[in-house]
Amino acid sequence: MTPPKHPQPLRHLVLVLGDQLDRKSAAFDDFDPALDLLWMCEAAEESTHVWSSQQRIVIFLAAMRHFAAALREEGLPLQYEALSAEGGAASLQAALALALQQHRPQAMVLVQPGDWRVQQALRAAVAEAGVALHEREDRHFLCSSAQFGSHARGRKQLRMEFFYREMRRRHHVLMEAGEQGKKDSATPSGGEWNYDADNRGAFGAKGPGFVPATPRFAPDAITQEVIALVQTRFASHPGSVNRFGWPVTRAQALRVLHSFISERLEHFGRWQDAMWPGEPWLYHAHIGSALNLKLLDPREVIQAAETAYRERGAPLAAVEGFIRQVLGWREYVRGIYWLKMPGYLELNALNAQQPLPAWYWTGRTDMHCLQDAINQTLEHGYAHHIQRLMVTGLYALLLGVEPRQVHGWYLSVYVDAVEWVELPNVLGMSQFADGGVMASKPYAATGKYIERMGGHCRTCRYRPAERVGERACPFTTLYWDFLSRHQAVLAKNPRMALQVKNLARVAPAELQAIGKRASAIRRGEVGAQA
Ligand code: FAD
Ligand code: SF4
């Protein structure tokens, strides 16, 4: 790569991280090419601190290199530290320390990183160099950490629904003006805040039928170079990149967004929770990675969905359901992350100690739903929300896997995985390791839930309704075992009362048989592919 022209003496060294690829970010606010230098770095540690999948490494590096190329085309001074088959930066902290030593800037500018570990490492490098640090708010988000802190203050319990309503009012999204057009008496469009009850459809025996395809992008020269690098340097990492097609530029990300808004949004609400074998994409938006890399702005995403409702008559339940994910859940989990870190990472409310089964990394399980979810994850770096929550997440919860291991897996395998969003979803929502900060009860269910939401059970060797015996579905056995192991804690949760009451109806001999089979599952005697 051409050596950058370094302004001398340097006023600001301006860091752009791999998940901050937004030309409008605060990093660029007062950027002066005559005085400042941009700095980007591919550090090996970012792909190895968890065993990152090849898909995830490629998307980050390819998006970074495309963003860097656009900055150079604009003529902005940029120092880009690239990884090579053997060389390159070991860690961000070490590389930054070297850059600070080399340039001796008056100040270092950066936008708040998306993960606590990186923030601490960068702060340490800057402090060590004795350079002033200007850490700026990440304007990508609609709710700052301080605003979320105010929302949380004084509340005994945090619940997404109340936060979401506050966000709808504050940003006037899907709201109708009240009396004489007054914003403060505005009401939610359609009269209800939430149409979740309409968002739980299942496909039935015939499956989804026609699903409009999401644009995929053949790797260009830059991405091909990254793919070759990853296949050499990270050859032992999970998954494959043979069919890599994710958006790695803003223009590509916009195409994915527009295809979703015009072709799939209207079906999103109804089929949001549905699954089907061999159908990885369904009616979801597939924009998580583009949003988290900051190639898309959540405001434009929300606005595009609201416009589809107001101008094209897209169904309100679908539009509200989608906006709730982006304006509600996405902002809420970020708020929880920064409110609770670093302690959040250590939480293990249910004292789960089981190791993660090895087949999570290969898909070699005989449980059809898990096999399908894991195989598509390894092939594409993607699974939709219900697969993450109610298949891979549910199994780890019921088995009692140590939450940090579950976290390590999710952070490794998804193209949209960045810790601020992955951790609360995994530790809080799916593993209940935070004891109820994120979710009011554990998402515990039997195999019958998976049977209802998709077609996997029909071709599985197990039977979702059976809880004991050779053919018993491991989810179902483990569900009753989970209730039994945690009944003292769960009985105190009013939302679990019915489930715990049902446990009392199971005969002691059957409960013993459930416990025995659950132990066999835990020992790995059931579930792994022969
Ligand atoms: P869609 O279903 O089309 O939803 C649209 C957008 O809404 C998503 O792109 C995302 O930005 C946002 N969204 C939806 N649900 C959530 C949520 N619960 N939290 C935050 N944003 C949400 N999302 C990530 O971005 N990164 C992760 O690493 C991640 N890990 C998860 C782990 C578990 C165990 C669970 C249960 C959920 C996780 N999610 C994560 C949330 C959600 O599953 C993904 O955002 C979604 O599947 C991405 O695919 P999509 O773009 O097709 O989403
Ligand atoms: Fe999954 Fe159980 Fe259904 Fe098999 S029977 S697909 S393991 S839920």
Coordinates of C-alpha atoms and ligand atoms in Angstrom, one line a residue:
M1 CA 0.0 0.0 0.0
T2 CA 1.2 3.5 -0.7
P3 CA 2.8 5.2 2.3
P4 CA 0.5 7.9 3.7
K5 CA 1.6 11.5 3.7
H6 CA 1.8 12.4 7.3
P7 CA 1.0 15.9 8.4
Q8 CA 3.9 17.2 10.5
P9 CA 3.8 18.1 13.4
L10 CA 0.7 16.1 14.1
R11 CA -2.3 17.6 16.0
H12 CA -4.6 14.6 16.2
L13 CA -4.1 10.9 15.6
V14 CA -7.6 9.8 14.7
L15 CA -8.5 6.2 15.3
V16 CA -11.2 4.5 13.2
L17 CA -12.0 1.0 14.5
G18 CA -13.3 -1.9 12.4
D19 CA -16.9 -1.4 13.5
Q20 CA -16.8 2.4 13.0
L21 CA -17.0 2.6 9.3
D22 CA -19.1 5.7 9.0
R23 CA -17.8 8.9 7.3
K24 CA -20.2 10.9 9.4
S25 CA -18.9 9.6 12.7
A26 CA -17.7 12.1 15.4
A27 CA -14.1 10.9 14.6
F28 CA -14.2 13.1 11.5
D29 CA -15.9 16.2 13.0
D30 CA -13.0 18.5 13.1
F31 CA -10.6 16.5 10.9
D32 CA -8.1 18.7 9.2
P33 CA -6.0 16.8 6.6
A34 CA -3.2 19.4 7.0
L35 CA -2.9 18.7 10.7
D36 CA -4.3 15.3 11.5
L37 CA -3.8 11.7 10.5
L38 CA -6.3 8.8 10.4
W39 CA -5.2 5.5 11.7
M40 CA -6.7 2.1 11.1
C41 CA -5.3 -1.2 12.2
E42 CA -6.0 -4.9 11.6
A43 CA -4.8 -6.6 14.7
A44 CA -4.5 -10.4 14.9
E45 CA -5.8 -10.5 18.5
E46 CA -9.2 -9.2 17.3
S47 CA -9.6 -12.5 15.4
T48 CA -8.1 -14.8 18.1
H49 CA -9.2 -13.5 21.5
V50 CA -12.3 -15.6 20.7
W51 CA -11.9 -18.2 18.0
S52 CA -13.5 -16.0 15.3
S53 CA -15.1 -17.7 12.4
Q54 CA -13.7 -17.2 8.9
Q55 CA -16.9 -15.4 7.9
R56 CA -16.6 -12.9 10.7
I57 CA -12.9 -12.2 10.1
V58 CA -13.5 -11.7 6.4
I59 CA -16.5 -9.3 6.8
F60 CA -14.5 -7.0 9.2
L61 CA -11.3 -6.9 7.3
A62 CA -13.0 -6.6 3.9
A63 CA -15.3 -3.8 5.1
M64 CA -12.3 -2.0 6.7
R65 CA -10.2 -2.2 3.6
H66 CA -13.1 -0.9 1.4
F67 CA -13.6 2.0 3.8
A68 CA -9.9 2.8 3.8
A69 CA -9.8 2.8 0.0
A70 CA -12.7 5.3 0.0
L71 CA -10.8 7.5 2.5
R72 CA -7.7 7.4 0.3
E73 CA -9.8 8.2 -2.8
E74 CA -11.0 11.3 -1.0
G75 CA -7.3 12.2 -0.5
L76 CA -7.4 11.9 3.4
P77 CA -4.1 11.1 5.1
L78 CA -4.4 7.6 6.5
Q79 CA -2.0 5.1 8.0
Y80 CA -3.4 1.6 7.6
E81 CA -1.8 -1.3 9.4
A82 CA -2.7 -4.5 7.4
L83 CA -2.3 -8.1 8.4
S84 CA -0.5 -10.4 6.1
A85 CA 0.0 -14.2 5.9
E86 CA 2.6 -13.9 8.7
G87 CA 3.1 -10.3 9.6
G88 CA 1.1 -7.4 11.0
A89 CA 0.0 -6.1 14.4
A90 CA -0.4 -8.6 17.2
S91 CA -2.7 -6.4 19.2
L92 CA -4.4 -3.0 18.9
Q93 CA -2.9 -1.8 22.1
A94 CA 0.7 -2.6 21.0
A95 CA 0.2 -1.2 17.5
L96 CA -1.3 2.0 18.9
A97 CA 1.5 2.4 21.4
L98 CA 4.0 2.2 18.5
A99 CA 2.0 4.7 16.4
L100 CA 1.8 7.2 19.3
Q101 CA 5.6 6.8 19.8
Q102 CA 6.1 7.4 16.1
H103 CA 3.9 10.4 15.6
R104 CA 3.8 12.0 19.0
P105 CA 0.4 13.7 18.4
Q106 CA -0.9 16.4 20.6
A107 CA -4.0 14.3 21.2
M108 CA -5.6 11.0 20.2
V109 CA -9.2 11.1 18.9
L110 CA -11.5 8.1 19.0
V111 CA -15.2 7.3 19.1
Q112 CA -16.3 5.1 22.0
P113 CA -15.4 1.5 21.1
G114 CA -18.1 -1.2 20.9
D115 CA -16.5 -3.3 23.5
W116 CA -15.2 -2.7 27.0
R117 CA -12.0 -4.8 26.5
V118 CA -10.9 -2.7 23.5
Q119 CA -11.8 0.6 25.3
Q120 CA -9.6 -0.4 28.2
A121 CA -6.7 -1.5 26.0
L122 CA -6.8 1.8 23.9
R123 CA -7.1 3.9 27.0
A124 CA -4.1 2.2 28.5
A125 CA -2.0 2.7 25.4
V126 CA -2.8 6.4 25.3
A127 CA -2.2 6.9 29.0
E128 CA 1.1 5.1 28.7
A129 CA 2.2 7.4 25.9
G130 CA 1.2 10.5 28.0
V131 CA -1.0 11.8 25.2
A132 CA -4.3 13.6 25.7
L133 CA -7.3 11.5 24.8
H134 CA -10.5 12.8 23.2
E135 CA -13.0 9.9 23.4
R136 CA -16.2 11.0 21.7
E137 CA -19.8 9.8 22.0
D138 CA -20.9 7.3 19.3
R139 CA -23.6 9.3 17.5
H140 CA -24.6 6.2 15.6
F141 CA -26.9 5.3 18.5
L142 CA -30.2 7.0 19.2
C143 CA -29.7 6.7 23.0
S144 CA -26.5 7.7 24.6
S145 CA -25.1 5.7 27.6
A146 CA -25.9 8.8 29.8
Q147 CA -29.5 8.9 28.5
F148 CA -29.9 5.2 29.2
G149 CA -28.4 5.7 32.7
S150 CA -31.1 8.3 33.4
H151 CA -33.7 5.9 32.1
A152 CA -32.4 3.2 34.5
R153 CA -32.0 5.4 37.5
G154 CA -34.5 4.7 40.2
R155 CA -36.1 1.8 38.4
K156 CA -36.2 -1.5 40.3
Q157 CA -36.5 -3.4 37.1
L158 CA -35.4 -2.6 33.5
R159 CA -37.9 -3.7 30.9
M160 CA -37.4 -3.2 27.2
E161 CA -41.1 -2.3 26.6
F162 CA -41.0 0.9 28.7
F163 CA -37.7 1.9 27.2
Y164 CA -39.1 1.4 23.7
R165 CA -42.1 3.5 24.4
E166 CA -39.9 6.3 25.7
M167 CA -37.8 6.0 22.5
R168 CA -40.9 6.1 20.3
R169 CA -42.0 9.3 22.0
R170 CA -38.6 10.9 22.1
H171 CA -37.9 10.3 18.4
H172 CA -41.5 10.6 17.3
V173 CA -41.4 7.2 15.5
L174 CA -44.8 5.6 14.5
M175 CA -46.6 8.3 16.5
E176 CA -49.7 10.3 15.6
A177 CA -49.8 13.9 16.7
G178 CA -52.3 14.6 19.5
E179 CA -54.7 17.5 20.0
Q180 CA -53.8 20.4 17.8
G181 CA -50.8 18.6 16.5
K182 CA -49.1 18.6 20.0
K183 CA -46.2 16.2 20.1
D184 CA -46.4 15.6 23.9
S185 CA -50.0 14.2 23.6
A186 CA -49.1 12.1 20.6
T187 CA -50.4 8.5 20.5
P188 CA -48.9 5.3 19.0
S189 CA -49.9 4.6 15.4
G190 CA -52.9 2.3 15.3
G191 CA -53.6 2.9 19.0
E192 CA -51.3 0.1 20.3
W193 CA -47.6 0.3 21.2
N194 CA -46.9 -3.3 20.4
Y195 CA -48.2 -5.8 17.9
D196 CA -46.1 -8.7 19.2
A197 CA -49.1 -11.0 19.4
D198 CA -49.4 -10.9 15.6
N199 CA -45.7 -11.7 15.1
R200 CA -45.7 -15.4 16.1
G201 CA -46.9 -17.2 13.0
A202 CA -45.6 -20.6 11.9
F203 CA -45.5 -21.9 8.3
G204 CA -47.5 -25.1 8.8
A205 CA -46.8 -28.3 6.9
K206 CA -46.1 -26.7 3.5
G207 CA -43.3 -24.5 4.6
P208 CA -42.6 -20.8 3.7
G209 CA -43.2 -21.0 -0.1
F210 CA -41.5 -18.3 -2.1
V211 CA -39.0 -16.2 -0.2
P212 CA -37.6 -13.1 -2.1
A213 CA -33.8 -13.4 -2.2
T214 CA -31.6 -10.9 -0.4
P215 CA -28.8 -9.4 -2.5
R216 CA -25.5 -11.2 -2.1
F217 CA -22.3 -9.7 -3.5
A218 CA -19.6 -11.6 -5.4
P219 CA -16.2 -10.8 -3.7
D220 CA -14.3 -8.1 -5.6
A221 CA -10.5 -7.9 -5.7
I222 CA -10.2 -6.4 -2.2
T223 CA -12.5 -9.0 -0.7
Q224 CA -10.8 -11.8 -2.6
E225 CA -7.5 -10.7 -1.2
V226 CA -8.9 -10.8 2.4
I227 CA -10.5 -14.3 1.8
A228 CA -7.1 -15.6 0.6
L229 CA -5.4 -14.1 3.7
V230 CA -8.0 -15.6 6.1
Q231 CA -7.8 -19.0 4.4
T232 CA -4.1 -19.0 5.0
R233 CA -3.6 -17.2 8.3
F234 CA -6.8 -18.4 10.0
A235 CA -7.1 -21.7 8.3
S236 CA -8.0 -23.6 11.5
H237 CA -10.8 -21.1 12.4
P238 CA -14.4 -22.4 12.2
G239 CA -16.6 -22.1 9.2
S240 CA -15.9 -21.5 5.6
V241 CA -15.9 -18.5 3.3
N242 CA -16.5 -20.3 0.0
R243 CA -19.9 -18.6 -0.3
F244 CA -19.1 -15.2 1.2
G245 CA -21.6 -12.6 0.0
W246 CA -22.2 -10.1 2.7
P247 CA -22.3 -6.3 2.0
V248 CA -18.9 -4.7 2.8
T249 CA -19.6 -1.2 1.5
R250 CA -22.3 1.3 2.3
A251 CA -23.6 1.1 -1.3
Q252 CA -24.1 -2.7 -0.9
A253 CA -25.6 -2.3 2.6
L254 CA -28.2 0.1 1.2
R255 CA -29.1 -2.4 -1.5
V256 CA -29.8 -5.0 1.1
L257 CA -31.9 -2.6 3.2
H258 CA -33.9 -1.5 0.2
S259 CA -34.6 -5.0 -1.0
F260 CA -35.8 -5.9 2.5
I261 CA -38.1 -2.8 2.7
S262 CA -39.6 -3.4 -0.7
E263 CA -39.8 -7.2 -0.8
R264 CA -39.8 -8.8 2.7
L265 CA -40.8 -6.2 5.3
E266 CA -44.5 -6.9 4.8
H267 CA -44.0 -10.5 5.8
F268 CA -41.4 -9.8 8.6
G269 CA -43.9 -9.5 11.4
R270 CA -45.9 -12.6 10.9
W271 CA -43.0 -14.9 10.2
Q272 CA -40.5 -13.3 12.6
D273 CA -40.3 -16.4 14.8
A274 CA -40.8 -19.1 12.2
M275 CA -38.1 -21.6 11.1
W276 CA -37.8 -24.0 8.3
P277 CA -35.1 -26.6 7.5
G278 CA -32.6 -25.5 4.8
E279 CA -34.1 -21.9 4.8
P280 CA -31.5 -19.7 6.5
W281 CA -32.7 -16.3 5.3
L282 CA -36.6 -16.3 5.4
Y283 CA -38.2 -12.8 5.8
H284 CA -35.5 -11.2 8.0
A285 CA -33.6 -8.0 7.0
H286 CA -30.0 -9.4 7.1
I287 CA -28.7 -6.0 8.0
G288 CA -27.3 -6.7 11.5
S289 CA -23.7 -6.8 10.2
A290 CA -24.1 -3.6 8.1
L291 CA -25.6 -1.8 11.1
N292 CA -23.0 -2.9 13.5
L293 CA -20.1 -2.1 11.2
K294 CA -21.9 1.3 10.9
L295 CA -22.3 1.1 7.1
L296 CA -26.0 1.8 7.8
D297 CA -27.5 4.4 10.2
P298 CA -30.4 3.1 12.4
R299 CA -32.3 6.3 11.7
E300 CA -32.4 5.6 7.9
V301 CA -33.4 2.1 8.6
I302 CA -36.3 3.1 10.9
Q303 CA -37.3 5.9 8.5
A304 CA -37.4 3.6 5.5
A305 CA -39.7 1.2 7.4
E306 CA -42.0 3.9 8.7
T307 CA -42.2 5.4 5.2
A308 CA -43.2 2.0 3.8
Y309 CA -46.1 2.1 6.4
R310 CA -47.2 5.6 5.7
E311 CA -46.8 5.8 1.9
R312 CA -47.0 2.2 0.7
G313 CA -49.5 0.7 3.1
A314 CA -47.0 -1.9 4.6
P315 CA -48.8 -3.6 7.5
L316 CA -48.4 -1.8 10.8
A317 CA -47.8 -5.1 12.7
A318 CA -44.8 -5.9 10.5
V319 CA -43.4 -2.3 10.5
E320 CA -43.9 -1.9 14.3
G321 CA -42.4 -5.4 14.9
F322 CA -39.3 -4.4 12.8
I323 CA -38.9 -0.9 14.3
R324 CA -39.2 -2.5 17.8
Q325 CA -36.1 -4.5 17.0
V326 CA -34.0 -1.6 15.8
L327 CA -35.2 1.3 18.0
G328 CA -36.1 -0.9 21.0
W329 CA -34.0 -4.0 21.4
R330 CA -30.9 -2.8 19.7
E331 CA -30.6 0.4 21.7
Y332 CA -31.8 -1.3 24.9
V333 CA -29.1 -4.0 24.8
R334 CA -26.4 -1.4 24.3
G335 CA -27.7 0.5 27.2
I336 CA -27.6 -2.6 29.4
Y337 CA -24.0 -3.4 28.2
W338 CA -22.5 -0.1 29.2
L339 CA -24.6 0.2 32.4
K340 CA -23.4 -3.3 33.6
M341 CA -19.9 -3.8 32.3
P342 CA -17.4 -5.0 33.3
G343 CA -19.1 -7.1 36.0
Y344 CA -21.7 -8.4 33.5
L345 CA -19.3 -10.7 31.8
E346 CA -18.8 -12.6 35.0
L347 CA -22.4 -13.3 35.8
N348 CA -23.7 -16.8 36.2
A349 CA -26.9 -16.6 38.2
L350 CA -27.9 -20.3 37.6
N351 CA -24.4 -21.5 38.4
A352 CA -24.1 -23.3 35.1
Q353 CA -20.8 -25.2 34.8
Q354 CA -21.2 -27.6 31.9
P355 CA -18.7 -27.3 29.0
L356 CA -20.1 -26.3 25.5
P357 CA -20.5 -29.5 23.4
A358 CA -17.7 -29.8 20.8
W359 CA -20.3 -30.2 18.0
Y360 CA -21.3 -26.5 18.4
W361 CA -18.1 -25.8 16.3
T362 CA -18.8 -28.5 13.6
G363 CA -22.6 -29.0 13.5
R364 CA -22.0 -32.8 14.0
T365 CA -25.1 -33.4 16.1
D366 CA -28.0 -35.7 15.3
M367 CA -30.6 -33.2 16.6
H368 CA -32.0 -31.8 13.3
C369 CA -32.9 -28.3 14.5
L370 CA -29.4 -27.8 16.0
Q371 CA -27.6 -29.3 13.0
D372 CA -29.4 -27.0 10.7
A373 CA -28.9 -23.8 12.8
I374 CA -25.2 -24.6 13.4
N375 CA -24.4 -25.6 9.8
Q376 CA -25.9 -22.4 8.3
T377 CA -24.1 -20.4 11.0
L378 CA -20.8 -22.0 9.9
E379 CA -21.5 -21.5 6.3
H380 CA -22.9 -18.0 6.3
G381 CA -22.2 -16.5 9.8
Y382 CA -25.9 -16.1 10.1
A383 CA -28.9 -17.5 12.0
H384 CA -32.0 -15.6 12.7
H385 CA -33.1 -14.5 16.2
I386 CA -35.3 -17.4 17.1
Q387 CA -32.7 -19.9 15.9
R388 CA -30.2 -18.1 18.2
L389 CA -32.6 -17.8 21.1
M390 CA -34.7 -20.9 20.9
V391 CA -32.4 -23.5 19.3
T392 CA -28.7 -23.0 20.1
G393 CA -29.3 -20.7 23.1
L394 CA -32.1 -22.8 24.5
Y395 CA -30.1 -26.0 24.3
A396 CA -27.1 -24.4 26.1
L397 CA -29.4 -23.0 28.8
L398 CA -31.1 -26.3 29.4
L399 CA -27.9 -28.2 29.4
G400 CA -26.4 -25.8 31.9
V401 CA -23.4 -24.6 29.9
E402 CA -21.1 -22.1 31.5
P403 CA -22.3 -18.7 30.2
R404 CA -18.8 -17.4 29.3
Q405 CA -18.3 -20.4 26.9
V406 CA -21.7 -19.7 25.3
H407 CA -20.7 -16.1 25.0
G408 CA -17.4 -17.1 23.4
W409 CA -19.2 -19.2 20.8
Y410 CA -21.7 -16.5 19.8
L411 CA -19.1 -13.8 19.6
S412 CA -17.0 -16.0 17.3
V413 CA -19.5 -17.2 14.8
Y414 CA -21.8 -14.4 13.7
V415 CA -20.9 -11.8 11.2
D416 CA -22.9 -9.2 13.2
A417 CA -21.2 -10.1 16.5
V418 CA -19.8 -7.2 18.5
E419 CA -19.7 -7.5 22.2
W420 CA -22.0 -4.6 23.1
V421 CA -24.9 -6.4 21.4
E422 CA -23.9 -10.0 21.6
L423 CA -23.2 -10.2 25.3
P424 CA -26.5 -9.0 26.8
N425 CA -28.4 -11.1 24.2
V426 CA -26.4 -14.2 25.2
L427 CA -25.8 -13.9 28.9
G428 CA -29.0 -12.0 29.7
M429 CA -31.7 -12.9 27.2
S430 CA -30.7 -16.5 26.3
Q431 CA -28.9 -17.8 29.3
F432 CA -30.6 -15.9 32.2
A433 CA -27.1 -15.6 33.7
D434 CA -27.9 -12.0 34.8
G435 CA -30.7 -13.3 37.0
G436 CA -33.4 -11.2 35.2
V437 CA -31.8 -7.9 34.2
M438 CA -32.6 -8.4 30.4
A439 CA -35.5 -10.8 30.5
S440 CA -38.2 -11.2 33.1
K441 CA -37.9 -15.1 33.0
P442 CA -35.7 -17.7 31.4
Y443 CA -36.6 -18.6 27.8
A444 CA -37.1 -22.3 28.7
A445 CA -39.2 -24.5 26.5
T446 CA -39.5 -28.1 25.3
G447 CA -38.9 -29.5 21.8
K448 CA -42.6 -28.9 21.2
Y449 CA -41.9 -25.2 20.8
I450 CA -39.4 -26.0 18.0
E451 CA -41.9 -28.4 16.5
R452 CA -44.5 -25.7 16.4
M453 CA -42.2 -23.1 14.9
G454 CA -40.7 -25.1 12.0
G455 CA -40.4 -28.4 10.2
H456 CA -37.3 -29.8 11.7
C457 CA -38.9 -32.4 14.0
R458 CA -40.6 -34.3 11.2
T459 CA -37.2 -35.6 9.9
C460 CA -35.5 -35.9 13.3
R461 CA -34.7 -39.2 15.0
Y462 CA -36.1 -37.7 18.3
R463 CA -39.7 -37.1 19.3
P464 CA -40.5 -33.6 20.8
A465 CA -43.4 -34.8 22.9
E466 CA -41.4 -37.5 24.7
R467 CA -39.3 -36.7 27.7
V468 CA -37.9 -40.2 28.6
G469 CA -36.7 -43.1 26.6
E470 CA -34.4 -43.6 23.6
R471 CA -36.5 -41.4 21.2
A472 CA -37.1 -38.6 23.7
C473 CA -36.1 -35.2 22.4
P474 CA -33.1 -34.0 24.3
F475 CA -34.7 -30.5 24.6
T476 CA -37.7 -32.0 26.2
T477 CA -35.8 -34.1 28.7
L478 CA -33.5 -31.3 29.6
Y479 CA -36.4 -28.8 30.0
W480 CA -38.0 -30.9 32.8
D481 CA -34.6 -31.5 34.3
F482 CA -33.9 -27.7 34.2
L483 CA -37.2 -27.0 36.0
S484 CA -36.4 -29.7 38.5
R485 CA -32.8 -28.5 39.2
H486 CA -33.8 -24.8 39.5
Q487 CA -37.3 -25.1 40.9
A488 CA -36.4 -23.3 44.2
V489 CA -35.2 -20.2 42.3
L490 CA -37.9 -20.4 39.5
A491 CA -40.8 -20.8 42.0
K492 CA -40.0 -17.2 43.2
N493 CA -40.6 -15.9 39.7
P494 CA -44.4 -15.3 39.1
R495 CA -43.9 -15.6 35.3
M496 CA -42.6 -19.2 35.8
A497 CA -45.3 -20.2 38.3
L498 CA -47.3 -22.3 35.8
Q499 CA -44.2 -24.1 34.5
V500 CA -43.1 -25.0 38.0
K501 CA -46.6 -26.1 39.0
N502 CA -46.6 -28.5 36.0
L503 CA -43.4 -30.0 37.3
A504 CA -45.3 -31.0 40.5
R505 CA -47.5 -33.2 38.3
V506 CA -44.7 -35.4 37.1
A507 CA -44.5 -38.7 39.0
P508 CA -41.3 -39.2 41.1
A509 CA -40.3 -42.3 39.1
E510 CA -40.5 -40.3 35.8
L511 CA -38.6 -37.4 37.3
Q512 CA -35.9 -39.9 38.2
A513 CA -35.8 -41.3 34.7
I514 CA -35.6 -37.7 33.3
G515 CA -32.7 -37.0 35.6
K516 CA -30.9 -40.1 34.5
R517 CA -31.3 -39.4 30.8
A518 CA -30.3 -35.7 31.3
S519 CA -27.1 -36.9 32.9
A520 CA -26.4 -39.2 29.9
I521 CA -27.0 -36.1 27.6
R522 CA -24.6 -34.1 29.7
R523 CA -22.0 -36.8 29.5
G524 CA -22.3 -36.5 25.7
E525 CA -23.9 -40.0 25.3
V526 CA -26.9 -38.5 23.4
G527 CA -26.9 -35.8 20.7
A528 CA -23.5 -36.1 19.1
Q529 CA -23.4 -37.5 15.5
A530 CA -21.9 -41.0 15.3
Ligands
FAD1 P1 -33.9 -9.0 11.8 O1 -34.5 -10.1 12.5 O2 -34.3 -8.7 10.5 O3 -34.0 -7.7 12.8 C1 -33.6 -6.4 12.3 C2 -32.6 -5.8 13.1 O4 -33.0 -5.5 14.4 C3 -31.3 -6.6 13.3 O5 -30.4 -6.4 12.2 C4 -30.7 -6.0 14.6 O6 -30.0 -4.8 14.3 C5 -32.0 -5.6 15.4 N1 -32.2 -6.6 16.4 C6 -33.2 -7.5 16.4 N2 -33.2 -8.2 17.6 C7 -32.2 -7.6 18.3 C8 -31.7 -7.9 19.6 N3 -32.3 -8.9 20.4 N4 -30.7 -7.2 20.1 C9 -30.2 -6.2 19.3 N5 -30.6 -5.9 18.1 C10 -31.6 -6.6 17.6 N6 -27.6 -9.2 17.2 C11 -26.4 -8.6 16.7 O7 -26.5 -7.6 16.0 N7 -25.2 -9.1 17.1 C12 -25.1 -10.3 17.8 O8 -24.0 -10.7 18.1 C13 -26.3 -10.9 18.3 N8 -26.2 -12.0 19.1 C14 -27.4 -12.6 19.5 C15 -27.3 -13.7 20.3 C16 -28.4 -14.3 20.8 C17 -28.3 -15.5 21.7 C18 -29.7 -13.7 20.5 C19 -30.9 -14.4 21.0 C20 -29.8 -12.6 19.7 C21 -28.6 -12.0 19.2 N9 -28.7 -10.9 18.3 C22 -27.5 -10.3 17.9 C23 -30.0 -10.3 18.0 C24 -30.6 -10.8 16.7 O9 -30.7 -12.2 16.7 C25 -29.8 -10.3 15.5 O10 -29.7 -8.9 15.5 C26 -30.5 -10.7 14.2 O11 -30.7 -12.1 14.1 C27 -29.7 -10.2 13.0 O12 -30.3 -10.6 11.8 P2 -31.2 -9.7 10.9 O13 -30.4 -8.5 10.5 O14 -31.7 -10.5 9.7 O15 -32.3 -9.3 11.9
SF4_2 FE1 -34.9 -30.6 17.6 FE2 -36.1 -32.2 19.4 FE3 -37.3 -31.5 17.1 FE4 -35.3 -33.1 17.0 S1 -37.2 -33.5 18.0 S2 -35.6 -31.3 15.7 S3 -34.0 -32.3 18.6 S4 -36.7 -30.2 18.8

